[in-house]
Structure formats: C-alpha cells, structure tokens
C-alpha cells in the first residue's frame, strides 16, 4: 500500500498527538517487536515504545518489513501474543483508517444485537471522501455492501438516516443560501415542535444533505423561530437511536472535537467504562485531532482527558492509551 495515498493524507490532520518518529527505521522496529514476542511471555513495554509512537504510514512500513523478514503478518503474531483491550488498541493502530472503520462497523453488526453507538459515531463524523473509502473497503473485505449490512441490521427511520449518510452526498461547499437557511429552519420547526407527531424526513433532508456553514445558519434561525436550541428540540421530538444519530450529526457539524470529547467523557464517567467507545476514538483520532479533543475535554469538564483515562483504566491498556493521549 502506498504509504501516503491521498485518502490517508486527507484524513490526517496536523492536530494529532501521534506524529512522525524521527530517524525512523522500520527494520530496527521489526527486530525490537520480534524480540518483544520471543520466548515465554511478551514484553509489552517494548510494544508500547513503538506502536503508538509511529504514524499510520510508518506502521504500514513496519508491517511490510515484518512480513519480508519473518514471512508472517505482524498483526497475526501480535494477536496471538496479546489479549483484551490492550490487544484491541494495538491491532487497531496497525490498520489503515478506512480499514479500521470498516472493521469496527462490521463488528458492531456481527452476531445478535447491534452496537448502534458505533454506527452513529463513525457515520455521523466522517467526510464524504472518508465514507466512500469505507464503503469500498467494506465491500472488498466482507464481500457485501455496507449499505446491505446496515439495512439488514437496522430498521425504520434510523436505517434511513444511516443509508443517507452512506451515500456520502453531503454538500461540502461553503455556500450559505440565506433564504434557503430560513426555509430549512422553518421546515424543521414545522415538522417537529409546531405539530403533533414529528415528520422525521424533513430533519433527514436538512441535516444529512446541507453543508456545514449553511447548517450553522439554519441552527441560528431555528433558535430564533422556536426559542429553542435545535439539540433540545431533537431530544423532545425523538427518542432512541434516531435521537442519538440526529444529535450526533448536529454536534459534529458544530465541531467534531467537542463531539468526541463528550463521547469520551460519557464512556468513562459513572460505573464501568465503555471500552469499545474509548478505544475507537483514541485509535481513530490520535493522528487527526486529538490535541483539539483534549482541549475541548478540559474546557467542557474542567479535567484533563489524561487524568480521566488514568483513573478509569489499568495495566498496559492504560499505558498505551496514555501514550495516544500524549501527556496532560
């Protein structure tokens, strides 16, 4: 795989905590990783020293060098040596972004029950280009379209919103049509707060199709017309997964880092930790906008993300997450 094909480059912002390792030598990393897995027991510290401190592109080069030198897949060897949440983080870090998203979506729909939160987190927060790549990777890996998988696993209006997001057809321009923004705000108001029952299609048409700048105007207008914030209205008008997906779309439009900060906070506060959410966000955002997510976390909750992870996890799992978090 071309280490920096345009898709990875598109996805990688310059606001990550993981940056290129200087003096990178894939062969030296391969030797160190082999050493960590030799003999009885595994040297997790050696793995933590390398994997979270290399970029996605660098990890692909390590994987290639490992295969050449050892004749096996690095992921397979690590998979058999490691376990639990620590293993999930390491294996996630070895995948290309779209592959990781496809893998997570597939896992969310496998077997009985669906982890709707995963479908929502990924599909509501990715760009058109990202979704197109996820669709292509999913089809190639799992020999079935992601849309078919989603349709087989969800239903009703929630399914329709996900299918709309999967078309990757959101307007990504910066054009704001003032008259249209006012009309959109009115349409949503009349479809929800102003009537008995809710016409969810109107919400879908506006929230899944319009561009970010336009929607921010719609939200302002909506506040004027209804006297409420759009998020408040969604909570009053909807319930369950449909409410969750519309709220996620609105929050991502307003700012992805704040959306992810809130998801991380909720995954750790209270009893028990939703590790699937914590892992997915730490792995997938480490190289994109983790610095912004940390800043938002501190602003929103008055505590550092680092301190939260530290207090909520343990062992090597905690150590690797703290490396991805990149200090206080």
CSV table of C-alpha atoms in Angstrom, one decimal:
chain,number,residue,atom,x,y,z
A,1,UNK,CA,0.0,0.0,0.0
A,2,UNK,CA,1.4,3.3,-1.0
A,3,UNK,CA,2.2,4.7,2.4
A,4,UNK,CA,0.5,8.0,1.9
A,5,UNK,CA,-2.2,7.5,-0.7
A,6,UNK,CA,-4.4,10.6,-0.9
A,7,UNK,CA,-7.0,9.1,1.4
A,8,UNK,CA,-4.7,8.7,4.4
A,9,UNK,CA,-3.4,12.2,3.7
A,10,UNK,CA,-6.9,13.6,3.6
A,11,UNK,CA,-7.7,12.0,6.9
A,12,UNK,CA,-4.7,13.0,8.8
A,13,UNK,CA,-4.8,16.5,10.2
A,14,UNK,CA,-1.9,18.2,11.9
A,15,UNK,CA,-3.7,18.3,15.2
A,16,UNK,CA,-2.8,14.8,16.3
A,17,UNK,CA,-0.8,13.6,19.3
A,18,UNK,CA,0.9,11.0,17.2
A,19,UNK,CA,3.5,12.4,14.8
A,20,UNK,CA,6.2,11.0,12.7
A,21,UNK,CA,9.0,9.3,14.6
A,22,UNK,CA,12.4,11.0,13.7
A,23,UNK,CA,15.1,8.7,12.4
A,24,UNK,CA,12.5,6.1,11.6
A,25,UNK,CA,14.0,2.7,10.8
A,26,UNK,CA,11.4,0.0,10.1
A,27,UNK,CA,13.9,-2.8,10.3
A,28,UNK,CA,15.1,-1.8,13.7
A,29,UNK,CA,11.4,-1.7,14.8
A,30,UNK,CA,10.8,-5.1,13.4
A,31,UNK,CA,13.8,-6.5,15.4
A,32,UNK,CA,12.5,-4.9,18.5
A,33,UNK,CA,9.0,-6.2,18.0
A,34,UNK,CA,10.3,-9.7,17.3
A,35,UNK,CA,12.4,-9.5,20.4
A,36,UNK,CA,9.3,-8.5,22.4
A,37,UNK,CA,7.5,-11.6,21.3
A,38,UNK,CA,10.3,-14.2,21.6
A,39,UNK,CA,10.4,-16.8,24.3
A,40,UNK,CA,8.0,-17.1,27.2
A,41,UNK,CA,5.9,-14.1,27.9
A,42,UNK,CA,5.6,-10.9,26.0
A,43,UNK,CA,7.5,-7.6,26.6
A,44,UNK,CA,4.5,-5.2,26.4
A,45,UNK,CA,6.7,-2.2,27.3
A,46,UNK,CA,8.7,-2.7,24.1
A,47,UNK,CA,5.5,-2.8,22.0
A,48,UNK,CA,4.2,0.4,23.8
A,49,UNK,CA,7.5,2.1,23.0
A,50,UNK,CA,7.0,1.6,19.3
A,51,UNK,CA,3.4,1.2,18.0
A,52,UNK,CA,1.8,4.3,19.5
A,53,UNK,CA,4.8,6.4,18.6
A,54,UNK,CA,4.7,5.8,14.8
A,55,UNK,CA,2.3,7.3,12.3
A,56,UNK,CA,-0.1,5.2,10.3
A,57,UNK,CA,2.1,5.5,7.3
A,58,UNK,CA,5.2,4.4,9.4
A,59,UNK,CA,3.3,1.4,10.8
A,60,UNK,CA,2.4,0.2,7.3
A,61,UNK,CA,6.2,0.2,6.5
A,62,UNK,CA,6.8,-1.8,9.7
A,63,UNK,CA,4.2,-4.3,8.7
A,64,UNK,CA,5.8,-4.7,5.2
A,65,UNK,CA,9.3,-5.1,6.7
A,66,UNK,CA,8.0,-7.6,9.2
A,67,UNK,CA,6.3,-9.7,6.5
A,68,UNK,CA,9.5,-9.7,4.4
A,69,UNK,CA,11.8,-10.6,7.3
A,70,UNK,CA,9.6,-13.1,9.2
A,71,UNK,CA,7.2,-14.3,6.5
A,72,UNK,CA,4.2,-13.7,8.7
A,73,UNK,CA,1.8,-10.9,9.3
A,74,UNK,CA,2.7,-8.7,12.2
A,75,UNK,CA,-0.9,-8.4,13.2
A,76,UNK,CA,-1.3,-12.1,13.4
A,77,UNK,CA,1.7,-12.5,15.6
A,78,UNK,CA,0.7,-9.7,18.0
A,79,UNK,CA,-2.8,-11.0,18.1
A,80,UNK,CA,-1.7,-14.4,19.4
A,81,UNK,CA,0.6,-12.8,22.0
A,82,UNK,CA,-1.7,-10.1,23.4
A,83,UNK,CA,-5.1,-10.1,24.9
A,84,UNK,CA,-8.0,-8.0,26.0
A,85,UNK,CA,-8.3,-4.2,25.5
A,86,UNK,CA,-4.6,-3.8,25.1
A,87,UNK,CA,-4.7,-6.1,22.1
A,88,UNK,CA,-7.7,-4.3,20.6
A,89,UNK,CA,-5.8,-1.0,20.7
A,90,UNK,CA,-2.6,-2.4,19.2
A,91,UNK,CA,-4.4,-4.2,16.4
A,92,UNK,CA,-6.5,-1.1,15.7
A,93,UNK,CA,-3.4,1.0,15.4
A,94,UNK,CA,-1.9,-1.3,12.7
A,95,UNK,CA,-4.9,-0.8,10.4
A,96,UNK,CA,-5.4,1.9,7.8
A,97,UNK,CA,-8.1,4.4,8.9
A,98,UNK,CA,-10.8,3.2,6.5
A,99,UNK,CA,-10.0,-0.4,7.2
A,100,UNK,CA,-10.3,0.2,11.0
A,101,UNK,CA,-13.7,1.9,10.5
A,102,UNK,CA,-14.9,-0.9,8.3
A,103,UNK,CA,-13.7,-3.5,10.8
A,104,UNK,CA,-15.5,-1.6,13.7
A,105,UNK,CA,-18.7,-1.3,11.7
A,106,UNK,CA,-18.6,-5.0,10.8
A,107,UNK,CA,-18.1,-5.9,14.5
A,108,UNK,CA,-20.9,-3.7,15.6
A,109,UNK,CA,-23.3,-5.6,13.3
A,110,UNK,CA,-22.0,-9.2,13.8
A,111,UNK,CA,-24.0,-11.7,15.8
A,112,UNK,CA,-27.0,-10.9,17.8
A,113,UNK,CA,-27.8,-7.3,18.6
A,114,UNK,CA,-26.2,-4.2,17.1
A,115,UNK,CA,-23.9,-1.7,18.7
A,116,UNK,CA,-25.7,1.3,17.3
A,117,UNK,CA,-23.3,3.7,19.0
A,118,UNK,CA,-20.6,2.5,16.7
A,119,UNK,CA,-22.6,3.1,13.5
A,120,UNK,CA,-23.5,6.5,14.8
A,121,UNK,CA,-20.0,7.6,15.9
A,122,UNK,CA,-18.5,6.6,12.6
A,123,UNK,CA,-21.1,7.5,10.0
A,124,UNK,CA,-22.1,10.9,11.6
A,125,UNK,CA,-18.5,12.1,11.9
A,126,UNK,CA,-16.7,11.2,8.6
A,127,UNK,CA,-16.4,13.3,5.5
A,128,UNK,CA,-17.7,12.2,2.1
A,129,UNK,CA,-14.3,11.0,0.9
A,130,UNK,CA,-13.9,9.0,4.1
A,131,UNK,CA,-17.3,7.4,3.8
A,132,UNK,CA,-16.6,6.5,0.1
A,133,UNK,CA,-13.4,4.8,1.1
A,134,UNK,CA,-15.0,2.9,4.0
A,135,UNK,CA,-17.7,1.7,1.6
A,136,UNK,CA,-15.1,0.4,-0.8
A,137,UNK,CA,-13.0,-1.3,1.8
A,138,UNK,CA,-16.0,-2.9,3.4
A,139,UNK,CA,-17.2,-4.3,0.1
A,140,UNK,CA,-13.7,-5.7,-0.6
A,141,UNK,CA,-13.1,-7.2,2.8
A,142,UNK,CA,-16.6,-8.5,3.6
A,143,UNK,CA,-18.0,-9.2,0.1
A,144,UNK,CA,-21.2,-7.3,0.8
A,145,UNK,CA,-22.0,-3.7,0.6
A,146,UNK,CA,-22.0,-1.7,3.8
A,147,UNK,CA,-25.5,-0.4,2.9
A,148,UNK,CA,-26.8,-4.0,2.7
A,149,UNK,CA,-25.2,-4.8,6.1
A,150,UNK,CA,-26.8,-1.7,7.7
A,151,UNK,CA,-30.2,-2.4,6.1
A,152,UNK,CA,-30.1,-6.0,7.4
A,153,UNK,CA,-29.3,-4.8,10.9
A,154,UNK,CA,-31.3,-1.7,11.5
A,155,UNK,CA,-34.8,-0.5,10.7
A,156,UNK,CA,-37.2,2.4,10.3
A,157,UNK,CA,-36.2,6.0,10.2
A,158,UNK,CA,-32.9,5.2,11.9
A,159,UNK,CA,-32.0,3.0,9.0
A,160,UNK,CA,-33.0,5.7,6.5
A,161,UNK,CA,-30.7,8.3,8.2
A,162,UNK,CA,-27.7,5.8,8.1
A,163,UNK,CA,-28.4,5.0,4.4
A,164,UNK,CA,-28.5,8.7,3.6
A,165,UNK,CA,-25.1,9.2,5.4
A,166,UNK,CA,-23.7,6.2,3.5
A,167,UNK,CA,-24.4,7.8,0.1
A,168,UNK,CA,-21.7,10.4,1.0
A,169,UNK,CA,-23.7,13.0,-0.7
A,170,UNK,CA,-23.5,15.9,1.7
A,171,UNK,CA,-22.8,19.2,0.2
A,172,UNK,CA,-19.2,20.1,1.2
A,173,UNK,CA,-19.1,23.6,-0.2
A,174,UNK,CA,-19.1,26.8,1.9
A,175,UNK,CA,-22.2,28.3,0.2
A,176,UNK,CA,-24.9,29.7,2.5
A,177,UNK,CA,-28.2,30.4,0.8
A,178,UNK,CA,-29.8,32.8,3.3
A,179,UNK,CA,-33.4,32.3,2.0
A,180,UNK,CA,-32.9,28.5,2.0
A,181,UNK,CA,-31.5,28.6,5.5
A,182,UNK,CA,-34.6,30.4,6.8
A,183,UNK,CA,-36.8,28.0,4.9
A,184,UNK,CA,-34.9,24.9,6.3
A,185,UNK,CA,-35.2,26.2,9.8
A,186,UNK,CA,-39.0,26.8,9.3
A,187,UNK,CA,-39.4,23.3,7.7
A,188,UNK,CA,-37.7,21.6,10.7
A,189,UNK,CA,-39.8,23.7,13.1
A,190,UNK,CA,-43.0,22.8,11.4
A,191,UNK,CA,-42.0,19.2,11.1
A,192,UNK,CA,-41.4,19.0,14.8
A,193,UNK,CA,-42.1,21.4,17.6
A,194,UNK,CA,-45.1,23.0,15.7
A,195,UNK,CA,-47.1,19.9,15.1
A,196,UNK,CA,-48.4,16.8,16.8
A,197,UNK,CA,-46.1,14.0,16.0
A,198,UNK,CA,-42.8,14.5,14.0
A,199,UNK,CA,-42.1,14.4,10.3
A,200,UNK,CA,-38.6,13.0,10.6
A,201,UNK,CA,-37.9,13.0,6.9
A,202,UNK,CA,-37.7,16.8,7.0
A,203,UNK,CA,-35.0,16.6,9.6
A,204,UNK,CA,-33.1,14.0,7.5
A,205,UNK,CA,-33.3,16.1,4.3
A,206,UNK,CA,-31.8,19.1,6.0
A,207,UNK,CA,-29.4,17.5,8.5
A,208,UNK,CA,-27.9,14.9,6.1
A,209,UNK,CA,-27.7,16.9,3.0
A,210,UNK,CA,-26.7,20.5,3.6
A,211,UNK,CA,-23.2,21.8,4.2
A,212,UNK,CA,-21.7,22.8,7.5
A,213,UNK,CA,-21.8,26.6,7.1
A,214,UNK,CA,-25.3,26.5,5.9
A,215,UNK,CA,-26.4,24.3,8.8
A,216,UNK,CA,-24.9,26.6,11.3
A,217,UNK,CA,-27.1,29.4,9.9
A,218,UNK,CA,-30.1,27.0,10.0
A,219,UNK,CA,-29.4,26.4,13.7
A,220,UNK,CA,-29.3,30.1,14.4
A,221,UNK,CA,-32.6,30.7,12.5
A,222,UNK,CA,-34.1,27.7,14.3
A,223,UNK,CA,-33.3,29.2,17.7
A,224,UNK,CA,-35.0,32.5,16.6
A,225,UNK,CA,-38.2,30.8,15.3
A,226,UNK,CA,-38.7,28.3,18.0
A,227,UNK,CA,-36.9,29.9,21.0
A,228,UNK,CA,-35.1,26.6,21.5
A,229,UNK,CA,-31.7,25.1,20.6
A,230,UNK,CA,-32.0,22.5,17.8
A,231,UNK,CA,-30.5,19.9,20.1
A,232,UNK,CA,-33.1,20.5,22.7
A,233,UNK,CA,-35.9,20.1,20.1
A,234,UNK,CA,-34.4,16.8,18.8
A,235,UNK,CA,-34.4,15.5,22.4
A,236,UNK,CA,-38.0,16.5,22.8
A,237,UNK,CA,-39.2,15.2,19.5
A,238,UNK,CA,-37.2,11.9,19.1
A,239,UNK,CA,-36.1,9.0,21.1
A,240,UNK,CA,-33.7,6.1,21.0
A,241,UNK,CA,-31.2,5.6,18.1
A,242,UNK,CA,-32.9,8.2,15.9
A,243,UNK,CA,-32.5,10.9,18.6
A,244,UNK,CA,-28.8,9.7,19.0
A,245,UNK,CA,-28.0,9.9,15.3
A,246,UNK,CA,-29.6,13.3,14.8
A,247,UNK,CA,-27.8,14.7,17.9
A,248,UNK,CA,-24.5,13.3,16.7
A,249,UNK,CA,-24.9,14.9,13.3
A,250,UNK,CA,-25.7,18.3,14.8
A,251,UNK,CA,-22.8,18.0,17.3
A,252,UNK,CA,-20.3,17.0,14.5
A,253,UNK,CA,-21.5,19.9,12.4
A,254,UNK,CA,-20.9,22.3,15.3
A,255,UNK,CA,-17.4,20.8,16.0
A,256,UNK,CA,-16.1,17.3,15.8
A,257,UNK,CA,-13.5,17.6,18.7
A,258,UNK,CA,-16.3,18.6,21.1
A,259,UNK,CA,-18.4,15.7,19.9
A,260,UNK,CA,-15.6,13.2,20.5
A,261,UNK,CA,-14.7,14.8,23.9
A,262,UNK,CA,-18.3,14.3,25.1
A,263,UNK,CA,-18.3,10.7,23.8
A,264,UNK,CA,-15.0,10.0,25.7
A,265,UNK,CA,-16.4,11.6,28.8
A,266,UNK,CA,-19.5,9.5,28.7
A,267,UNK,CA,-17.6,6.4,28.0
A,268,UNK,CA,-15.7,6.8,31.3
A,269,UNK,CA,-18.0,8.7,33.8
A,270,UNK,CA,-20.1,6.7,36.2
A,271,UNK,CA,-19.9,3.0,36.7
A,272,UNK,CA,-17.8,0.9,34.4
A,273,UNK,CA,-16.2,2.0,31.2
A,274,UNK,CA,-17.5,1.6,27.6
A,275,UNK,CA,-14.1,0.4,26.4
A,276,UNK,CA,-15.3,-0.1,22.8
A,277,UNK,CA,-16.1,3.7,22.5
A,278,UNK,CA,-12.9,4.7,24.4
A,279,UNK,CA,-10.7,2.5,22.2
A,280,UNK,CA,-12.4,3.5,18.9
A,281,UNK,CA,-12.0,7.2,19.5
A,282,UNK,CA,-8.4,7.1,20.9
A,283,UNK,CA,-7.2,4.9,18.0
A,284,UNK,CA,-9.1,6.7,15.2
A,285,UNK,CA,-8.4,10.3,16.2
A,286,UNK,CA,-4.9,10.1,17.6
A,287,UNK,CA,-3.4,11.3,14.3
A,288,UNK,CA,-6.2,13.7,13.3
A,289,UNK,CA,-7.4,16.0,16.1
A,290,UNK,CA,-6.6,14.5,19.5
A,291,UNK,CA,-5.0,17.8,20.5
A,292,UNK,CA,-8.3,19.6,19.9
A,293,UNK,CA,-10.3,16.8,21.6
A,294,UNK,CA,-8.1,17.2,24.7
A,295,UNK,CA,-8.5,21.0,24.7
A,296,UNK,CA,-12.3,20.6,24.4
A,297,UNK,CA,-12.4,18.0,27.1
A,298,UNK,CA,-10.6,20.3,29.5
A,299,UNK,CA,-12.9,23.2,28.6
A,300,UNK,CA,-16.1,21.2,28.9
A,301,UNK,CA,-15.3,19.1,32.0
A,302,UNK,CA,-12.6,21.0,33.9
A,303,UNK,CA,-10.4,17.9,34.0
A,304,UNK,CA,-7.8,16.6,31.6
A,305,UNK,CA,-8.6,13.7,29.3
A,306,UNK,CA,-5.3,12.2,30.6
A,307,UNK,CA,-6.4,12.2,34.2
A,308,UNK,CA,-9.8,10.6,33.2
A,309,UNK,CA,-8.1,7.8,31.3
A,310,UNK,CA,-5.6,7.3,34.1
A,311,UNK,CA,-8.3,7.0,36.7
A,312,UNK,CA,-10.5,4.7,34.6
A,313,UNK,CA,-8.2,2.1,33.1
A,314,UNK,CA,-5.3,0.0,34.2
A,315,UNK,CA,-2.2,-2.0,33.2
A,316,UNK,CA,-0.8,-2.0,29.7
A,317,UNK,CA,-4.2,-0.9,28.3
A,318,UNK,CA,-3.9,2.3,30.4
A,319,UNK,CA,-0.3,2.8,29.4
A,320,UNK,CA,-0.9,2.7,25.6
A,321,UNK,CA,-4.0,4.9,25.8
A,322,UNK,CA,-2.0,7.5,27.8
A,323,UNK,CA,0.7,7.4,25.1
A,324,UNK,CA,-2.0,8.1,22.4
A,325,UNK,CA,-3.4,10.8,24.6
A,326,UNK,CA,0.1,12.4,24.6
A,327,UNK,CA,0.5,13.7,28.2
A,328,UNK,CA,-1.6,16.0,30.2
